[in-house]
Coordinates of C-alpha atoms in Angstrom, one line a residue:
X1 CA -38.1 -69.4 123.7
X2 CA -40.8 -67.8 125.5
X3 CA -42.1 -65.0 123.9
X4 CA -43.5 -61.8 125.5
X5 CA -47.3 -62.3 124.7
X6 CA -47.7 -58.3 124.0
X7 CA -44.4 -57.4 122.2
X8 CA -44.5 -56.4 118.4
X9 CA -42.7 -59.4 117.7
X10 CA -45.0 -61.9 119.2
X11 CA -48.0 -60.1 117.5
X12 CA -46.4 -60.4 113.9
X13 CA -45.4 -63.7 114.3
X14 CA -49.1 -65.3 115.4
X15 CA -50.8 -62.8 112.8
X16 CA -48.9 -64.0 109.9
X17 CA -51.6 -63.8 107.6
X18 CA -52.1 -60.2 108.2
X19 CA -48.5 -59.5 108.0
X20 CA -47.5 -61.5 105.4
X21 CA -49.4 -59.5 102.7
X22 CA -47.9 -56.4 103.8
X23 CA -44.4 -57.6 103.4
X24 CA -45.0 -59.2 100.0
X25 CA -46.3 -55.8 98.5
X26 CA -43.1 -54.0 99.8
X27 CA -40.9 -56.7 98.7
X28 CA -42.2 -56.7 95.2
X29 CA -41.8 -53.0 94.9
X30 CA -38.2 -53.3 95.9
X31 CA -38.0 -55.8 93.3
X32 CA -39.6 -54.1 90.6
X33 CA -37.6 -51.1 91.6
X34 CA -34.3 -52.8 91.6
X35 CA -34.7 -55.2 88.7
X36 CA -35.4 -52.0 86.4
X37 CA -32.5 -49.6 87.7
X38 CA -30.1 -52.6 87.0
X39 CA -30.9 -53.4 83.9
X40 CA -30.9 -49.6 83.0
X41 CA -28.0 -49.5 84.2
X42 CA -26.0 -52.1 82.1
X43 CA -26.2 -50.4 79.0
X44 CA -23.7 -47.9 80.1
X45 CA -22.2 -50.6 82.1
X46 CA -21.5 -52.3 78.8
X47 CA -20.4 -49.4 77.0
X48 CA -17.6 -48.8 79.9
X49 CA -16.8 -53.1 80.0
X50 CA -16.9 -53.2 76.3
X51 CA -14.5 -50.3 75.7
X52 CA -11.9 -51.1 79.0
X53 CA -9.4 -51.5 76.6
X54 CA -8.6 -48.1 75.8
X55 CA -8.1 -47.4 79.7
X56 CA -4.3 -49.0 79.3
X57 CA -3.5 -46.3 76.0
X58 CA -3.9 -43.1 74.5
X59 CA -4.9 -43.2 71.0
X60 CA -4.2 -40.4 68.7
X61 CA -5.3 -40.4 64.9
X62 CA -3.8 -37.5 62.7
X63 CA -7.9 -37.2 60.9
X64 CA -6.4 -38.3 57.3
X65 CA -3.5 -36.9 57.3
X66 CA -0.5 -39.3 57.6
X67 CA 2.1 -36.7 57.4
X68 CA 0.9 -35.4 61.0
X69 CA 1.5 -38.7 62.6
X70 CA 5.1 -38.2 63.2
X71 CA 4.6 -34.7 64.3
X72 CA 2.1 -35.8 66.7
X73 CA 3.9 -38.8 68.5
X74 CA 7.3 -36.6 68.9
X75 CA 4.7 -33.9 70.6
X76 CA 4.0 -36.3 72.8
X77 CA 7.4 -38.2 73.2
X78 CA 8.7 -34.6 74.2
X79 CA 5.9 -33.2 76.1
X80 CA 4.7 -35.9 77.7
X81 CA 3.3 -34.8 81.4
X82 CA 4.8 -38.3 83.1
X83 CA 7.3 -41.1 81.7
X84 CA 5.9 -42.7 78.8
X85 CA 6.7 -46.6 78.9
X86 CA 6.0 -47.5 74.8
X87 CA 4.9 -45.4 72.0
X88 CA 3.9 -47.7 69.0
X89 CA 2.3 -47.0 65.3
X90 CA -1.2 -49.5 64.7
X91 CA -3.5 -49.6 61.9
X92 CA -7.1 -50.2 62.6
X93 CA -10.1 -52.3 60.5
X94 CA -13.6 -51.8 61.8
X95 CA -16.0 -54.6 62.9
X96 CA -19.0 -54.8 65.3
X97 CA -20.3 -56.4 68.6
X98 CA -23.5 -57.0 69.8
X99 CA -25.4 -55.2 72.9
X100 CA -28.8 -55.2 74.3
X101 CA -29.7 -52.5 72.7
X102 CA -27.9 -53.1 69.2
X103 CA -24.8 -53.6 67.6
X104 CA -21.9 -51.0 68.7
X105 CA -18.6 -50.5 66.7
X106 CA -15.3 -52.3 67.6
X107 CA -12.0 -51.7 66.6
X108 CA -9.6 -54.5 65.2
X109 CA -6.2 -53.2 65.7
X110 CA -3.5 -53.9 63.9
X111 CA 0.2 -54.3 65.5
X112 CA 3.7 -55.6 65.1
X113 CA 4.9 -58.7 66.5
X114 CA 6.4 -57.7 69.7
X115 CA 3.9 -54.6 69.9
X116 CA 1.1 -57.1 70.0
X117 CA 3.1 -59.2 72.8
X118 CA 3.4 -55.9 74.5
X119 CA -0.4 -55.1 74.4
X120 CA -1.6 -58.6 75.6
X121 CA 0.1 -57.9 78.7
X122 CA -1.1 -55.1 79.1
X123 CA -4.2 -56.3 78.9
X124 CA -3.8 -59.2 81.4
X125 CA -3.9 -62.2 78.6
X126 CA -2.5 -65.0 81.0
X127 CA -2.7 -67.7 78.0
X128 CA -3.8 -68.3 74.8
X129 CA -6.0 -71.3 73.1
X130 CA -4.3 -71.1 69.6
X131 CA -1.4 -68.8 68.4
X132 CA -0.8 -65.2 67.5
X133 CA -1.9 -63.9 64.1
X134 CA 1.3 -64.3 61.6
X135 CA 2.5 -61.3 60.3
X136 CA 0.6 -60.3 57.0
X137 CA -1.7 -63.0 57.3
X138 CA -5.0 -62.6 57.3
X139 CA -5.4 -64.0 60.8
X140 CA -6.9 -62.6 64.0
X141 CA -6.7 -63.2 67.7
X142 CA -9.8 -62.6 69.8
X143 CA -10.3 -62.6 73.6
X144 CA -13.2 -64.7 75.3
X145 CA -15.9 -62.2 75.6
X146 CA -15.9 -61.7 72.2
X147 CA -15.7 -65.0 71.4
X148 CA -19.0 -65.5 73.3
X149 CA -20.5 -62.1 72.0
X150 CA -19.9 -62.9 68.5
X151 CA -20.1 -66.7 68.7
X152 CA -16.8 -67.2 67.8
X153 CA -14.0 -70.0 67.4
X154 CA -10.6 -70.8 66.4
X155 CA -11.0 -71.2 62.7
X156 CA -14.2 -68.9 62.2
X157 CA -14.4 -65.4 60.1
X158 CA -13.9 -62.3 62.1
X159 CA -13.7 -60.3 58.7
X160 CA -14.7 -61.4 55.5
X161 CA -15.3 -60.1 52.0
X162 CA -19.0 -60.5 51.6
X163 CA -19.7 -58.9 55.8
X164 CA -20.5 -55.0 55.4
X165 CA -20.2 -54.8 58.9
X166 CA -16.9 -56.1 59.5
X167 CA -15.1 -56.1 55.8
X168 CA -12.2 -57.3 55.0
X169 CA -10.8 -58.6 51.2
X170 CA -9.4 -61.5 52.6
X171 CA -11.3 -64.2 54.9
X172 CA -9.7 -63.2 58.3
X173 CA -9.7 -66.5 60.5
X174 CA -9.7 -66.5 64.2
X175 CA -6.5 -68.2 65.1
X176 CA -6.6 -67.3 69.0
X177 CA -8.7 -66.9 71.7
X178 CA -7.0 -64.6 74.7
X179 CA -7.8 -65.6 78.1
X180 CA -9.0 -62.3 79.6
X181 CA -11.8 -60.2 80.4
X182 CA -10.9 -57.7 78.3
X183 CA -12.6 -57.0 75.0
X184 CA -9.6 -57.3 71.9
X185 CA -9.8 -58.2 68.7
X186 CA -5.7 -58.2 67.2
X187 CA -4.7 -58.7 64.0
X188 CA -1.2 -58.2 61.9
X189 CA -0.2 -54.5 61.3
X190 CA 1.4 -55.7 57.8
X191 CA -2.1 -57.2 57.0
X192 CA -4.0 -54.0 57.9
X193 CA -1.5 -51.9 55.8
X194 CA -1.6 -54.1 52.7
X195 CA -5.3 -54.5 52.4
X196 CA -7.3 -51.4 54.3
X197 CA -7.5 -48.2 53.3
X198 CA -6.6 -45.1 54.3
X199 CA -3.0 -46.0 54.3
X200 CA -2.7 -43.8 57.3
X201 CA -1.3 -45.1 60.9
X202 CA -2.1 -43.9 64.0
X203 CA -0.1 -44.5 67.5
X204 CA -0.8 -45.4 70.5
X205 CA 1.2 -44.1 74.1
X206 CA 1.3 -45.8 76.9
X207 CA 2.5 -44.4 80.5
X208 CA 3.7 -46.5 83.5
X209 CA 0.6 -46.7 86.0
X210 CA -3.0 -46.3 85.7
X211 CA -2.7 -42.6 87.3
X212 CA -0.1 -41.6 85.1
X213 CA -2.3 -43.1 82.0
X214 CA -5.3 -41.1 83.3
X215 CA -3.4 -37.6 83.3
X216 CA -1.4 -38.4 80.0
X217 CA -4.8 -38.8 78.3
X218 CA -6.3 -35.8 79.7
X219 CA -3.1 -33.6 78.5
X220 CA -3.6 -35.2 75.2
X221 CA -6.9 -34.1 75.3
X222 CA -6.3 -30.3 75.9
X223 CA -3.0 -30.1 74.0
X224 CA -4.3 -31.3 70.6
X225 CA -7.7 -29.6 71.0
X226 CA -8.7 -27.4 68.0
X227 CA -5.4 -29.1 65.8
X228 CA -5.3 -31.9 63.3
X229 CA -5.3 -34.7 65.9
X230 CA -8.2 -36.8 67.3
X231 CA -7.5 -38.5 70.7
X232 CA -9.3 -41.6 72.2
X233 CA -9.2 -42.0 75.9
X234 CA -11.5 -43.9 78.2
X235 CA -12.4 -41.0 80.3
X236 CA -14.2 -39.6 77.1
X237 CA -16.0 -42.4 77.0
X238 CA -17.3 -42.5 80.5
X239 CA -18.4 -39.2 80.1
X240 CA -20.1 -39.4 77.0
X241 CA -22.1 -42.6 78.5
X242 CA -23.1 -40.5 81.4
X243 CA -24.0 -38.0 79.0
X244 CA -25.9 -39.7 76.4
X245 CA -28.2 -41.4 78.7
X246 CA -28.8 -38.6 81.1
X247 CA -32.4 -37.6 79.8
X248 CA -33.3 -41.5 80.0
X249 CA -32.3 -41.3 83.3
X250 CA -34.5 -38.8 84.0
X251 CA -37.5 -40.4 82.6
X252 CA -36.3 -43.2 84.9
X253 CA -36.7 -40.9 88.1
X254 CA -40.2 -39.8 87.0
X255 CA -41.1 -43.5 87.1
X256 CA -39.9 -44.8 90.1
X257 CA -40.9 -41.6 91.8
X258 CA -44.6 -42.4 91.0
X259 CA -44.1 -46.0 91.7
X260 CA -43.4 -45.0 95.0
X261 CA -45.7 -42.9 95.0
X262 CA -48.3 -45.4 94.5
X263 CA -46.8 -48.4 97.0
X264 CA -46.9 -45.6 99.5
X265 CA -50.5 -44.7 99.0
X266 CA -51.6 -48.1 98.7
X267 CA -49.5 -49.4 102.1
X268 CA -50.8 -46.3 103.9
X269 CA -54.6 -47.4 102.6
X270 CA -53.4 -51.4 103.7
X271 CA -52.2 -49.7 107.4
X272 CA -54.7 -47.7 107.7
X273 CA -57.2 -50.7 107.6
X274 CA -55.1 -53.1 109.3
X275 CA -55.4 -50.3 112.6
X276 CA -59.0 -50.6 112.1
X277 CA -59.3 -54.2 112.9
X278 CA -57.6 -53.5 116.1
X279 CA -59.7 -51.1 118.1
X280 CA -61.2 -53.2 120.0
X281 CA -58.0 -54.8 120.9
X282 CA -56.0 -50.9 121.4
X283 CA -58.4 -50.2 123.7
X284 CA -58.6 -53.0 126.2
X285 CA -54.7 -52.7 126.2
X286 CA -55.4 -49.0 127.5
X287 CA -58.0 -49.9 129.9
X288 CA -55.5 -52.4 130.9
X289 CA -52.9 -49.5 131.7
X290 CA -51.1 -48.9 128.4
X291 CA -50.5 -44.8 127.6
X292 CA -51.1 -43.6 124.2
X293 CA -47.7 -43.0 123.9
X294 CA -46.8 -46.9 124.9
X295 CA -49.5 -47.8 121.9
X296 CA -48.0 -45.6 119.6
X297 CA -44.8 -47.1 120.2
X298 CA -45.9 -50.2 119.8
X299 CA -47.7 -50.0 116.7
X300 CA -44.6 -48.2 115.0
X301 CA -42.8 -50.7 115.7
X302 CA -44.5 -53.4 114.2
X303 CA -44.6 -51.3 111.0
X304 CA -41.2 -50.5 111.2
X305 CA -40.2 -54.2 111.6
X306 CA -42.6 -55.5 108.3
X307 CA -41.2 -52.6 106.5
X308 CA -37.5 -53.2 107.1
X309 CA -38.1 -56.9 106.8
X310 CA -39.9 -56.5 103.5
X311 CA -37.3 -54.2 102.0
X312 CA -34.3 -56.5 103.1
X313 CA -36.1 -59.8 101.9
X314 CA -36.9 -57.9 98.3
X315 CA -33.4 -56.9 98.1
X316 CA -32.2 -60.7 98.6
X317 CA -34.4 -62.0 96.2
X318 CA -33.6 -59.2 93.6
X319 CA -30.3 -59.7 94.0
X320 CA -31.0 -63.6 93.3
X321 CA -33.2 -62.6 90.6
X322 CA -30.1 -61.1 88.5
X323 CA -27.8 -63.7 89.2
X324 CA -30.2 -65.5 87.3
X325 CA -30.6 -63.2 84.6
X326 CA -27.0 -62.8 84.5
X327 CA -26.5 -66.4 84.1
X328 CA -28.9 -67.2 81.7
X329 CA -28.9 -63.9 79.6
X330 CA -26.3 -61.9 79.4
X331 CA -23.2 -64.4 80.5
X332 CA -23.7 -66.4 77.2
X333 CA -23.1 -63.4 75.2
X334 CA -20.5 -62.0 77.3
X335 CA -23.4 -58.7 77.8
X336 CA -22.7 -56.7 81.2
X337 CA -24.7 -56.6 84.6
X338 CA -23.7 -55.5 87.7
X339 CA -25.4 -58.0 90.2
X340 CA -24.0 -55.6 92.7
X341 CA -24.9 -52.6 91.4
X342 CA -25.0 -49.9 94.1
X343 CA -27.6 -47.3 92.5
X344 CA -30.2 -50.2 92.0
X345 CA -30.5 -50.6 95.5
X346 CA -30.1 -47.0 96.9
X347 CA -33.7 -46.6 94.4
X348 CA -35.3 -48.7 96.7
X349 CA -34.2 -46.5 99.7
X350 CA -37.6 -44.3 99.1
X351 CA -39.7 -47.1 99.6
X352 CA -39.5 -47.7 103.1
X353 CA -38.7 -44.3 103.9
X354 CA -41.9 -43.3 102.5
X355 CA -44.0 -45.9 103.6
X356 CA -42.5 -45.3 107.6
X357 CA -43.5 -41.9 106.9
X358 CA -46.9 -42.4 106.1
X359 CA -47.1 -45.1 108.9
X360 CA -45.9 -42.4 111.6
X361 CA -48.4 -40.1 110.5
X362 CA -51.6 -42.3 110.2
X363 CA -50.8 -44.1 113.7
X364 CA -50.4 -40.6 115.5
X365 CA -53.4 -39.0 113.8
X366 CA -55.2 -42.1 114.5
X367 CA -54.4 -42.6 118.3
X368 CA -54.5 -38.8 118.7
X369 CA -58.4 -38.9 118.5
X370 CA -58.9 -42.6 120.1
X371 CA -61.4 -43.1 122.7
X372 CA -60.1 -46.4 124.5
X373 CA -63.8 -46.2 126.6
X374 CA -66.4 -46.4 123.4
X375 CA -64.2 -48.6 121.9
X376 CA -64.9 -51.2 125.1
X377 CA -68.2 -49.7 125.8
X378 CA -69.2 -50.9 122.0
X379 CA -67.8 -54.3 122.6
X380 CA -69.4 -55.1 125.7
X381 CA -72.4 -53.9 124.6

């Protein structure tokens, strides 16, 4: 392939020693910002992933009043805005799971045999290693993410008397591991009822489709507001996770803005030095017939090429690095990390925009005062 000797691409290729450092600075800035934002976003993303099982059901508890449970169930059954697929009575015990920011509470659901099978179908369980917990026995079924997160296997203890965080009066052994991406802990309803207090039933309400489930959840939140009932729904988790980290993201915005400003100023100085070293070249080109507009266009093409390439390469390297972090650090403990987080990549866009803007102003300002005759005369002397 024959290269045009005066094209912007030709100059960049032939002067790689000068253009690669500029590209490297942009690449590292993109890598840093993308990595920071992705890791920060992994916290609310983890919350939504861990509690994603709640997307399938509306949970209602009578706030300690056992007599209210059948009344609340009747209200949902009679006045639900969508057709119900199932209502089920459940019990629950407490446990904890691990995240990159510490331990979070999790629920061990106590289900009756038929309800347990229905629950697992709703949670996209394909197969089970082992078996289902027997009615009334201190046994549990967990999902694969839970097994990785807590380092459990069949025969391990999920609940036990000596553990304050996952207490049960009898050791509860894992007898099955469900093949699903959902985080699940399931045991026998009869075992929870006989051994865990308070002696209060709660219930789950299931709609037929995800859209109808969300409509049911939001209706129940409004219907039982101010009454002796507490509603747990997935849209609440999304809202709370976003609100919880709002201040943190404001701080992150300040950090990213400062980083972009520093990188932009540094790149502006480098570009200015870079152009100063080429004054003789620009003088000779204008003496050969190039107009100032052509020279400005040529330099801007070079700058845009360097910036776009550096940004693109930085995004690619950031993605690969996040994949490595996910495989080595996150996946073994089932920590959540989205390697294609669109927010993280959008945060890097101000870098090329700011650098190109500063470079454009610098180039135009320099060529406005540029005198090719004096440059050539100094070169000849």
